[in-house]
Short mmCIF file of C-alpha atoms in Angstrom, two decimals:
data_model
loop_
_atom_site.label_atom_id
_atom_site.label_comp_id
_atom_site.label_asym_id
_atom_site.label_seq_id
_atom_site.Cartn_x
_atom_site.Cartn_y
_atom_site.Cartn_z
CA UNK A 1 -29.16 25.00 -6.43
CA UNK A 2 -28.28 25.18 -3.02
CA UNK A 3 -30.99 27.06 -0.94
CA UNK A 4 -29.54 29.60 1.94
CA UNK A 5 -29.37 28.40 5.56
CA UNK A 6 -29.18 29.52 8.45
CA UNK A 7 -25.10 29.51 10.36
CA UNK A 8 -26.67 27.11 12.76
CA UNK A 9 -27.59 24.39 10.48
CA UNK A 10 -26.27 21.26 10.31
CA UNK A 11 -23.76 20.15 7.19
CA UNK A 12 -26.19 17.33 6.04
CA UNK A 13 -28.50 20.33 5.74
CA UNK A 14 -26.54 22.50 3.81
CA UNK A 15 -25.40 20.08 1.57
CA UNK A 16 -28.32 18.17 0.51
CA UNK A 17 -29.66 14.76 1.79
CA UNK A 18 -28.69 13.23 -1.10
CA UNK A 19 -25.26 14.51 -1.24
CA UNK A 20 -23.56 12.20 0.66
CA UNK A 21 -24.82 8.80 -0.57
CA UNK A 22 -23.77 10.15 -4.03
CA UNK A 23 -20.27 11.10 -2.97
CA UNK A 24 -19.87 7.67 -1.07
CA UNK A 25 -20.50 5.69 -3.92
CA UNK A 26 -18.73 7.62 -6.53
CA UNK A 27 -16.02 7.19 -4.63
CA UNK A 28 -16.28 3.27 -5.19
CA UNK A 29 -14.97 3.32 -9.09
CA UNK A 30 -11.44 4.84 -7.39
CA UNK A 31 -11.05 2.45 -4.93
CA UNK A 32 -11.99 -1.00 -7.39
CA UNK A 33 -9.67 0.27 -10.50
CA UNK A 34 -6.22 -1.03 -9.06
CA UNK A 35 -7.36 -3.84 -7.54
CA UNK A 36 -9.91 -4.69 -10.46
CA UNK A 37 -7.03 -4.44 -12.83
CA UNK A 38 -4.69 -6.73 -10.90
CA UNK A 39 -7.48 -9.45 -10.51
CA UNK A 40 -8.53 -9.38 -14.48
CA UNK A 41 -5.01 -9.19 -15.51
CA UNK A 42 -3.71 -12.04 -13.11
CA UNK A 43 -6.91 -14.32 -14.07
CA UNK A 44 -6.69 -13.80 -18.06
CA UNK A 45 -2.89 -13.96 -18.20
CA UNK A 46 -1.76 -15.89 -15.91
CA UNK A 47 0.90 -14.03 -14.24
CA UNK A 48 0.89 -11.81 -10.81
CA UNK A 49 3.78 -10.15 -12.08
CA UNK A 50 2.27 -8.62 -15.37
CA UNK A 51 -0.85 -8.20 -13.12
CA UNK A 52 1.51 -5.87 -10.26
CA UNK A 53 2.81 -4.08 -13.41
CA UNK A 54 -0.58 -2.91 -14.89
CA UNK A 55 -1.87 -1.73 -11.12
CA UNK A 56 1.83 0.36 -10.93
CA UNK A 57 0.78 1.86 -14.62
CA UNK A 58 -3.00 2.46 -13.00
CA UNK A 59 -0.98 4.36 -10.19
CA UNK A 60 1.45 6.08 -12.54
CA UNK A 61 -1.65 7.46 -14.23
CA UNK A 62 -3.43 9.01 -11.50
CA UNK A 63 0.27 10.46 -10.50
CA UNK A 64 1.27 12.41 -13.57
CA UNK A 65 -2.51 13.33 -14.28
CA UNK A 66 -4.30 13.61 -10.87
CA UNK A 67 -2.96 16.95 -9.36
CA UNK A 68 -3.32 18.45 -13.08
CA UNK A 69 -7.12 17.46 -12.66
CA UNK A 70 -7.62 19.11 -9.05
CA UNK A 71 -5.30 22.21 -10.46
CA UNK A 72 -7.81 22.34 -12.99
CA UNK A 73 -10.95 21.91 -10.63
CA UNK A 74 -9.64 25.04 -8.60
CA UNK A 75 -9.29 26.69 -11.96
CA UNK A 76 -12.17 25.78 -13.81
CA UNK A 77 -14.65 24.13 -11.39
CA UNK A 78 -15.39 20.87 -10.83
CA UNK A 79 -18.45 20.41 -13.00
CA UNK A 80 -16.63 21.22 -16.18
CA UNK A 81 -13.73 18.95 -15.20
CA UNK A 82 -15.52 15.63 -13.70
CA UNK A 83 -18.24 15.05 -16.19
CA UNK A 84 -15.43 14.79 -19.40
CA UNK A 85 -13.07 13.18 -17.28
CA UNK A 86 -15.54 10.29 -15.32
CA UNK A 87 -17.12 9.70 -19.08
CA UNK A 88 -14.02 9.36 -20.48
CA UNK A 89 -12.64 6.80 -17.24
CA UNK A 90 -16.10 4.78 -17.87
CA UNK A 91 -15.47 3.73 -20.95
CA UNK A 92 -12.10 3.21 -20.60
CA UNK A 93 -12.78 0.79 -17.51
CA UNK A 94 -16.08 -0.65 -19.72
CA UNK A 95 -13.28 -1.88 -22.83
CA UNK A 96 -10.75 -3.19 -21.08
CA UNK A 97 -11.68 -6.55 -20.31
CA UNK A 98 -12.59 -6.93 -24.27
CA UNK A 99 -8.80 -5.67 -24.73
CA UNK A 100 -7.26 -7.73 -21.39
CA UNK A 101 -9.37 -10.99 -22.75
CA UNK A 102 -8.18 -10.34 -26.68
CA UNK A 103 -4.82 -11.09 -28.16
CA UNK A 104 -3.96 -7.62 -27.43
CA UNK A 105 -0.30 -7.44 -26.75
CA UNK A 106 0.71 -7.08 -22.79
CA UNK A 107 1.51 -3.08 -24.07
CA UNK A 108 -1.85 -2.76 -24.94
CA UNK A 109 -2.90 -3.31 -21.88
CA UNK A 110 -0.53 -1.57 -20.10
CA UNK A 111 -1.41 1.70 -22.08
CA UNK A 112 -5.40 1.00 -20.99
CA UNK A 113 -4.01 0.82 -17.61
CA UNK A 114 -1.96 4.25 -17.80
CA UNK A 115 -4.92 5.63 -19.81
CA UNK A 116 -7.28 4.55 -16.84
CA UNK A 117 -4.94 6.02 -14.00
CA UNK A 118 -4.72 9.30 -15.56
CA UNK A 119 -8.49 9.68 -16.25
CA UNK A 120 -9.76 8.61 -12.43
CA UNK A 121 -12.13 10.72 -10.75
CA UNK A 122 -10.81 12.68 -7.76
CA UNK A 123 -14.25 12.65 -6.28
CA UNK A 124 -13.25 11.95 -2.76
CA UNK A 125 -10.20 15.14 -2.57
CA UNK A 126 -12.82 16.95 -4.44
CA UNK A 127 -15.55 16.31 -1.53
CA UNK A 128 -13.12 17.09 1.15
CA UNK A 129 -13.24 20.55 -0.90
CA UNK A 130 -16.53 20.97 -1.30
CA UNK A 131 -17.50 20.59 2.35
CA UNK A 132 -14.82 22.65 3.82
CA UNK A 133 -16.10 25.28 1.19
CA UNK A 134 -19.09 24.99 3.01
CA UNK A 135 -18.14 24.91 6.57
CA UNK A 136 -16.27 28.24 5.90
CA UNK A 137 -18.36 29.96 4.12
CA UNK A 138 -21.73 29.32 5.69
CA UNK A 139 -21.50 28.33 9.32
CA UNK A 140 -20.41 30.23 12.20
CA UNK A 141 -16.81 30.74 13.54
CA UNK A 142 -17.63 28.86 16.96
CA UNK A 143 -18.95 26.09 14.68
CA UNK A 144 -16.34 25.49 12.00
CA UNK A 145 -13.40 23.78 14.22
CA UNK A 146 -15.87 21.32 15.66
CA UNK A 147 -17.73 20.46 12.39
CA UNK A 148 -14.46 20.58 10.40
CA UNK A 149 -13.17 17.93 12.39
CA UNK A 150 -16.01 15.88 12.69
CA UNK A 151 -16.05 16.12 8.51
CA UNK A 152 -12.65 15.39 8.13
CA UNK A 153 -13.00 12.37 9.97
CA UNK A 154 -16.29 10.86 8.08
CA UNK A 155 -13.96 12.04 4.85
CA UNK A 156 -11.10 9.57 5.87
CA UNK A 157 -13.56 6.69 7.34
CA UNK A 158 -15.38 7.04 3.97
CA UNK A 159 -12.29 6.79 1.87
CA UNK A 160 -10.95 3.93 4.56
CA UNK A 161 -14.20 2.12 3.90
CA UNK A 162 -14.87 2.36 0.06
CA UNK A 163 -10.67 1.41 0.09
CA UNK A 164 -11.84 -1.79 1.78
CA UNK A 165 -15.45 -2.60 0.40
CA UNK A 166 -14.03 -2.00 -3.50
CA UNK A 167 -10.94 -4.77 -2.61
CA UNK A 168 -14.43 -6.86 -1.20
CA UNK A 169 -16.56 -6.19 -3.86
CA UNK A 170 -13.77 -7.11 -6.75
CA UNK A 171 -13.40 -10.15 -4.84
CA UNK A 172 -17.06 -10.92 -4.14
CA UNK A 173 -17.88 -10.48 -7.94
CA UNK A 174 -14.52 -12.35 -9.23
CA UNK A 175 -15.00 -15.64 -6.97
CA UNK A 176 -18.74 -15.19 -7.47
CA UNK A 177 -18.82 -14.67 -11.14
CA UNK A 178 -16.05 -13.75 -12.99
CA UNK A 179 -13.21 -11.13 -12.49
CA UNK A 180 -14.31 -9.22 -15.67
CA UNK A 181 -17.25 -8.48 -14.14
CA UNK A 182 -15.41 -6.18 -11.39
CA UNK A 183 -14.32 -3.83 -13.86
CA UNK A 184 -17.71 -4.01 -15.91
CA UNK A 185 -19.33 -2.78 -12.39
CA UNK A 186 -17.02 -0.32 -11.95
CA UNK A 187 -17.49 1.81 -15.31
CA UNK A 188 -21.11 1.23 -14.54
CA UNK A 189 -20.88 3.22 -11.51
CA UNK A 190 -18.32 5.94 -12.63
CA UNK A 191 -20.67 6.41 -15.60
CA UNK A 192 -23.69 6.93 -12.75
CA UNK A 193 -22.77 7.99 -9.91
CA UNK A 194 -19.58 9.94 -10.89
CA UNK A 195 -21.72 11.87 -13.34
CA UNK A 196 -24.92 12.20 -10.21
CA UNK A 197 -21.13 13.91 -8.05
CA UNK A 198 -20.05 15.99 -10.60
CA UNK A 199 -23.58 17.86 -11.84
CA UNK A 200 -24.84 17.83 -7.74
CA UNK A 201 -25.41 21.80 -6.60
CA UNK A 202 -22.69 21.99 -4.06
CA UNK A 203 -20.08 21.62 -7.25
CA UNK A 204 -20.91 25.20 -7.70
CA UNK A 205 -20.13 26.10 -4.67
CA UNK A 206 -16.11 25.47 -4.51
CA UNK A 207 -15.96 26.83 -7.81
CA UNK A 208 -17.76 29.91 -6.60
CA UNK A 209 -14.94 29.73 -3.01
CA UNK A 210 -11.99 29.79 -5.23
CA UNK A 211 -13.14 32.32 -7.84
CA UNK A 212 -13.02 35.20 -5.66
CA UNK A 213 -10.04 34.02 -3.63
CA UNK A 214 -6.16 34.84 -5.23
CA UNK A 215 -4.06 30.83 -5.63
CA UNK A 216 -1.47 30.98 -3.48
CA UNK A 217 1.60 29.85 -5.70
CA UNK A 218 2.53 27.02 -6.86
CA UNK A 219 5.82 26.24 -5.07
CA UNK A 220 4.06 26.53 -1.26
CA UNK A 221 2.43 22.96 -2.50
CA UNK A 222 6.22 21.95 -1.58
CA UNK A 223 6.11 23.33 1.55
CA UNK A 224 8.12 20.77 4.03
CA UNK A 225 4.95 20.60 6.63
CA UNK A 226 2.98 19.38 3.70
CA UNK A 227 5.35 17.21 2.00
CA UNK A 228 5.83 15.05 5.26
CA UNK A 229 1.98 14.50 4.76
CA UNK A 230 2.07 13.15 1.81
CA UNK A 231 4.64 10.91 2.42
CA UNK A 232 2.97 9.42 5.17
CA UNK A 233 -0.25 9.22 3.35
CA UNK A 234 2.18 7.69 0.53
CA UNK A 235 3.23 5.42 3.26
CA UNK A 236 -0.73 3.89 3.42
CA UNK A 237 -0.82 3.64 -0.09
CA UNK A 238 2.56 1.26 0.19
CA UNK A 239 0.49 -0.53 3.05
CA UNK A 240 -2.41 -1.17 0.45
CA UNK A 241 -0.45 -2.61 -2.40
CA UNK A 242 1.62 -4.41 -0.56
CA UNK A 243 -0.67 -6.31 2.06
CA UNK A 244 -3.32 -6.81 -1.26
CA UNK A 245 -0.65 -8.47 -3.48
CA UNK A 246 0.74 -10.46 -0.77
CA UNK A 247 -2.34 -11.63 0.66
CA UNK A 248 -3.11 -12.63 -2.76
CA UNK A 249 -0.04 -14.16 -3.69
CA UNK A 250 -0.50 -15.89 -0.14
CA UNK A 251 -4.04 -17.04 -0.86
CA UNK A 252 -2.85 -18.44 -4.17
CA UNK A 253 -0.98 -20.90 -2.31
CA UNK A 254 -4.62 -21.50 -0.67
CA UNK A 255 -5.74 -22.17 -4.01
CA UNK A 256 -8.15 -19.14 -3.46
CA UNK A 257 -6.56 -16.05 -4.62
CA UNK A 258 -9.67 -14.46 -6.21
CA UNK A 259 -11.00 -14.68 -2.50
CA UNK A 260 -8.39 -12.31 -1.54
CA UNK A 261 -10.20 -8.81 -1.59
CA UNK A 262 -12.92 -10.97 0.52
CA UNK A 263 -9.87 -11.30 3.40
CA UNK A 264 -8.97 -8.45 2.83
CA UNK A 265 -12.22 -6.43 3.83
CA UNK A 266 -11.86 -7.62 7.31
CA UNK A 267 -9.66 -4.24 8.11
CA UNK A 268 -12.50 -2.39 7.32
CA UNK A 269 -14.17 -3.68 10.62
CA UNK A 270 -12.02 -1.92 12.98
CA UNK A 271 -10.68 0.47 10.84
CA UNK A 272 -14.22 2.44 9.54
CA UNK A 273 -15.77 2.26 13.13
CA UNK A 274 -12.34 4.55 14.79
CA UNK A 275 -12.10 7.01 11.84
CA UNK A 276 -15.67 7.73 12.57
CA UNK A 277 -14.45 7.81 16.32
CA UNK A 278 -11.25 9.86 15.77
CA UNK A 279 -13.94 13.27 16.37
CA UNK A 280 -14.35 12.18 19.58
CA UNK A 281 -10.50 11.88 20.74
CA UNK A 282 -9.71 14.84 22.98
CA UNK A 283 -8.00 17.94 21.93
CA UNK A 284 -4.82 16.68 24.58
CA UNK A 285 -4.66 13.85 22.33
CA UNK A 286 -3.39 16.04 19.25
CA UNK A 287 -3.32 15.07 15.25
CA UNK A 288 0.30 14.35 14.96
CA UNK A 289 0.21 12.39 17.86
CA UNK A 290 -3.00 10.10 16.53
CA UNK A 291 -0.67 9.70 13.39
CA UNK A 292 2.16 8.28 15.58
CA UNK A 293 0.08 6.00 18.04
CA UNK A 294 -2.19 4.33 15.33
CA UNK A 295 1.14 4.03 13.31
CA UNK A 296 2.72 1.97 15.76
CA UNK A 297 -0.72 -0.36 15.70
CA UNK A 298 -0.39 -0.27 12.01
CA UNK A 299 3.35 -1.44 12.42
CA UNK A 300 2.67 -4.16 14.97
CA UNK A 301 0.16 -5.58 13.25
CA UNK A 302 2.07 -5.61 9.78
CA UNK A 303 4.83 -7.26 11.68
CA UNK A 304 3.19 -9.82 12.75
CA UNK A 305 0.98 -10.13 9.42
CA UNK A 306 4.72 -10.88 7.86
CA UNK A 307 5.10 -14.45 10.21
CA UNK A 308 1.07 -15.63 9.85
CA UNK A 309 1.04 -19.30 8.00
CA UNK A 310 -2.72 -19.79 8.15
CA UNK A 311 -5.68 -18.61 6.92
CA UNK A 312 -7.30 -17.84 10.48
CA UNK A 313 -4.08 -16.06 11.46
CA UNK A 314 -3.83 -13.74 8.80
CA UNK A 315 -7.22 -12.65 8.93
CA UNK A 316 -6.91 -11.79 12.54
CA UNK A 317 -3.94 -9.97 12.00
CA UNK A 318 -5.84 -8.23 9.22
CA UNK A 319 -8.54 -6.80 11.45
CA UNK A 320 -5.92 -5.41 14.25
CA UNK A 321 -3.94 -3.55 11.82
CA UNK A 322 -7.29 -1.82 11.00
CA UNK A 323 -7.19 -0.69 13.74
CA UNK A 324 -4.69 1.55 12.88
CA UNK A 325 -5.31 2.65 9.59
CA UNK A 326 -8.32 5.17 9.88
CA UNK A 327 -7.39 6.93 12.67
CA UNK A 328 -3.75 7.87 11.06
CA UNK A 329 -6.03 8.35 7.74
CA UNK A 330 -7.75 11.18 9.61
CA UNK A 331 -5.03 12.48 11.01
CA UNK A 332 -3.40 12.85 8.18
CA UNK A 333 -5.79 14.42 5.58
CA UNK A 334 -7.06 16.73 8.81
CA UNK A 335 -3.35 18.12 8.66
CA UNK A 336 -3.57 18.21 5.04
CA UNK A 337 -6.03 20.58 4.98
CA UNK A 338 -4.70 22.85 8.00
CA UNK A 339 -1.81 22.84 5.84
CA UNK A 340 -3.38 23.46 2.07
CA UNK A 341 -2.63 27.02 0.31
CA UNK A 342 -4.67 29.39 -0.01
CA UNK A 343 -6.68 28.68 -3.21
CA UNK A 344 -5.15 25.28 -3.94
CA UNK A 345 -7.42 22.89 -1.91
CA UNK A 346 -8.95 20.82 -4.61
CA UNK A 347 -4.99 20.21 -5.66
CA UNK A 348 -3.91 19.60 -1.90
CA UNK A 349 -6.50 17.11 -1.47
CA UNK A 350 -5.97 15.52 -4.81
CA UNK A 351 -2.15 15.02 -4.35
CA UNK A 352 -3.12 13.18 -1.57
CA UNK A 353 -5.26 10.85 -2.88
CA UNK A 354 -3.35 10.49 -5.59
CA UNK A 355 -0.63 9.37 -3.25
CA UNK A 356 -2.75 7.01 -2.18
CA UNK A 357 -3.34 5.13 -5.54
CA UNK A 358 0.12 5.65 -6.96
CA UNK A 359 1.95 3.64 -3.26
CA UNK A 360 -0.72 1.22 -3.89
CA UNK A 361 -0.02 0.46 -7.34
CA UNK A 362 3.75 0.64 -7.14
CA UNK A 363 4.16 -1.33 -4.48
CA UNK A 364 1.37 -4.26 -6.28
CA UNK A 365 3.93 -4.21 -9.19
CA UNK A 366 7.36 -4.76 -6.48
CA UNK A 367 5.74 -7.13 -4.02
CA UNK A 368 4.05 -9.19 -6.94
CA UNK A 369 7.60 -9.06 -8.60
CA UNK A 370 8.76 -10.66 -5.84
CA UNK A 371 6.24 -13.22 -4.79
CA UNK A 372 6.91 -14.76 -8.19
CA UNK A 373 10.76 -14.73 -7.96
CA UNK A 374 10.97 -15.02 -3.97
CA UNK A 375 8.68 -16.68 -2.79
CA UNK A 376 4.93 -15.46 -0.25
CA UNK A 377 7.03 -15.00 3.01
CA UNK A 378 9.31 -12.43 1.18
CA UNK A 379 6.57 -11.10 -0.53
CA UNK A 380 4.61 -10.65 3.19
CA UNK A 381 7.69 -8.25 4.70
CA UNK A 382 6.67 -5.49 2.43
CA UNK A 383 3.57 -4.58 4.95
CA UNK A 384 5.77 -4.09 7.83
CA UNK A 385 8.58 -1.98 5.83
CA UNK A 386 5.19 0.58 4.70
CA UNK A 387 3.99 0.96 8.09
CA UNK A 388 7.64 1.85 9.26
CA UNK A 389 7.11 4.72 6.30
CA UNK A 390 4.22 5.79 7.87
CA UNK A 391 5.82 6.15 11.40
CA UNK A 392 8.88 7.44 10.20
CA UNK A 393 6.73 10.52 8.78
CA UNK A 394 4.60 10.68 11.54
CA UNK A 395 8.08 11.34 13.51
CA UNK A 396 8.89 13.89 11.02
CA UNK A 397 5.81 15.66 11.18
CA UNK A 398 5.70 15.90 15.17
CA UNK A 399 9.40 17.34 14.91
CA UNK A 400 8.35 19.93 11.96
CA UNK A 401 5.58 20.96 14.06
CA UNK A 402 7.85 21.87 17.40
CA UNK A 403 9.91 23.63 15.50
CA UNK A 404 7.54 25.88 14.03
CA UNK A 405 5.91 26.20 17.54
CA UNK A 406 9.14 27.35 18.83
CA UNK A 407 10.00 29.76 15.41
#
């Protein structure tokens, strides 16, 4: 169990040593499904398009069933709700190649998908709760604003990375070996270190938070102030999808598409390294305004991602525009949680991450829709058109905000 501390103690401290290696990695499973999916589907079918489709059921899955399983965490607690539900999403992940690789009709393998989505492990929203949990309930009030904001932006550099290393590792293990093999890795890991999450001490603690604390209803989760969040961090989920299925449409043409998530992992230079950094921007240089600046970078870069023709090229273009995404990652889920009812946390920060998943998977179905019928370069616009999302809401936000500062 978690020992008592004293205020002045540091978060690793509180939390356990091991705690945070274990929440890293659990987080991995998450990040691999979509992308795992598309690469297994696309290699042992032969067809992008049925590959995009399968991702968008992945997505559709966490969607409808995600919030239900952080609404459920607040409820319940998160013991009793990850250790079915990460079992369950291992050996889902562990038969599909055997189903993908059969003569399993293509709805088969579409429900697998769905049946994967809707079982994935919210371990990262479900982190973000535990740690705030702990922050304000066990450190002191000059403390928390400082500590909070230096957690929410490992949180969002964590997510950022494992969103980039599980693209790399699919890739790494798919070019390497084969893409079955991906997926394989992944149920391993949900089976471990999902399970390692879910029974760690500090999982009693949120339930303990939000047991003695009255849920706020249901309706402020549709609060305007929040819903602008989401639709940014919807906005990065677009960004995902689309820049992964048209860099691997476009590295088809390279005769190297399983290399793809290998490209790909070269946003994760830039982008890890300023998340981590965003703790140090100065108070001046407020959250919605971080959203909007690193939004533009994330723009800029997509726009110019859309008119690369080489290899070199578009893997320059890929480390600039990580530049922008963890900083307006951290921005984003800090807001969030300003912004999160009383009571609902665990659903807050799973509707976000949901929203993550679901933009990614939707937009792998569109864009590889329309690599097959239109062609790479058409396929490479749908970047810049996500970024513009995520600006537009970052806009949004900053106008919301004055005009509650004013009310």
């Amino acid at each position: 169990m978690l020992q008592p501390r004293s205020s002045d103690a540091s978060l690793i401290a509180h939390a356990g040593r091991s705690y945070f290696p274990i929440a890293f990695i659990a987080r991995l499973p998450f990040a691999m499904m979509v992308v795992g999916v598309l690469t297994l589907v696309v290699a042992s079918r032969d067809s992008v398009a049925l590959g995009g489709i399968n991702s968008a059921f992945v997505g559709i899955g966490s969607a409808v069933f995600g919030p239900m399983v952080g609404a459920a965490a607040d409820r319940l607690g998160q013991r009793k709700v990850l250790v079915p539900v990460g079992l369950a999403n291992g050996g889902l992940l562990g038969v599909l190649p055997f189903v993908v690789q059969s003569a399993a009709p293509d709805l088969a393998v579409l429900a697998m998908s769905f049946l994967i989505g809707a079982t994935a492990p919210q371990v990262a929203p479900m982190s973000r709760t535990r740690l705030v949990a702990i922050i304000r309930q066990r450190m002191s009030g000059d403390r928390r604003e400082r500590v909070l904001s230096g957690t929410m932006a490992y949180e969002s550099a964590a997510d950022e990375t494992v969103f980039i290393i599980g693209p790399f590792l699919v890739g790494l293990l798919a070019s390497a070996i084969a893409p079955w093999v991906a997926v394989a890795g992944a149920s391993v890991l949900t089976f471990v270190f999902v399970t390692a999450f879910a029974l760690h001490p500090t999982g009693k603690l949120s339930a303990g938070q939000h047991a003695v604390v009255a849920q706020a209803p249901a309706r402020e989760l549709l609060r305007p102030r929040l819903v602008v969040v989401v639709a940014g961090i919807l906005g990065i989920g677009f960004f995902f999808g689309s820049t992964l299925t048209s860099l691997t449409a476009f590295m088809e043409i390279h005769g190297e598409s399983s290399q793809a998530g290998l490209l790909y992992g070269l946003m994760g230079i830039g982008s890890a390294g300023l998340a981590l950094g965003s703790a140090a921007f100065p108070k001046t240089f407020g959250i919605g305004w971080r959203w909007l600046v690193f939004g533009l970078v994330l723009l800029g870069g997509a726009v110019a991602f859309a008119s690369a023709d080489s290899v070199l090229a578009v893997g320059i273009v890929l480390a600039i525009m990580g530049v922008g995404i963890g900083p307006t990652l951290v921005a984003q889920y800090s807001l969030g949680s300003d912004r999160s009812p009383v009571g609902r946390s665990a659903t807050t920060m799973t509707i976000l991450g949901s929203a993550v998943i679901v933009g990614q998977s939707l937009t792998s179905a569109v864009v590889g829709e329309v690599a097959e019928r239109s062609g790479t370069e058409a396929a490479m616009l749908f970047p810049a058109l996500s970024a513009a999302l995520v600006v537009l809401a970052a806009v949004v936000n900053l106008v919301l905000s004055r005009r509650d500062q004013r009310g």
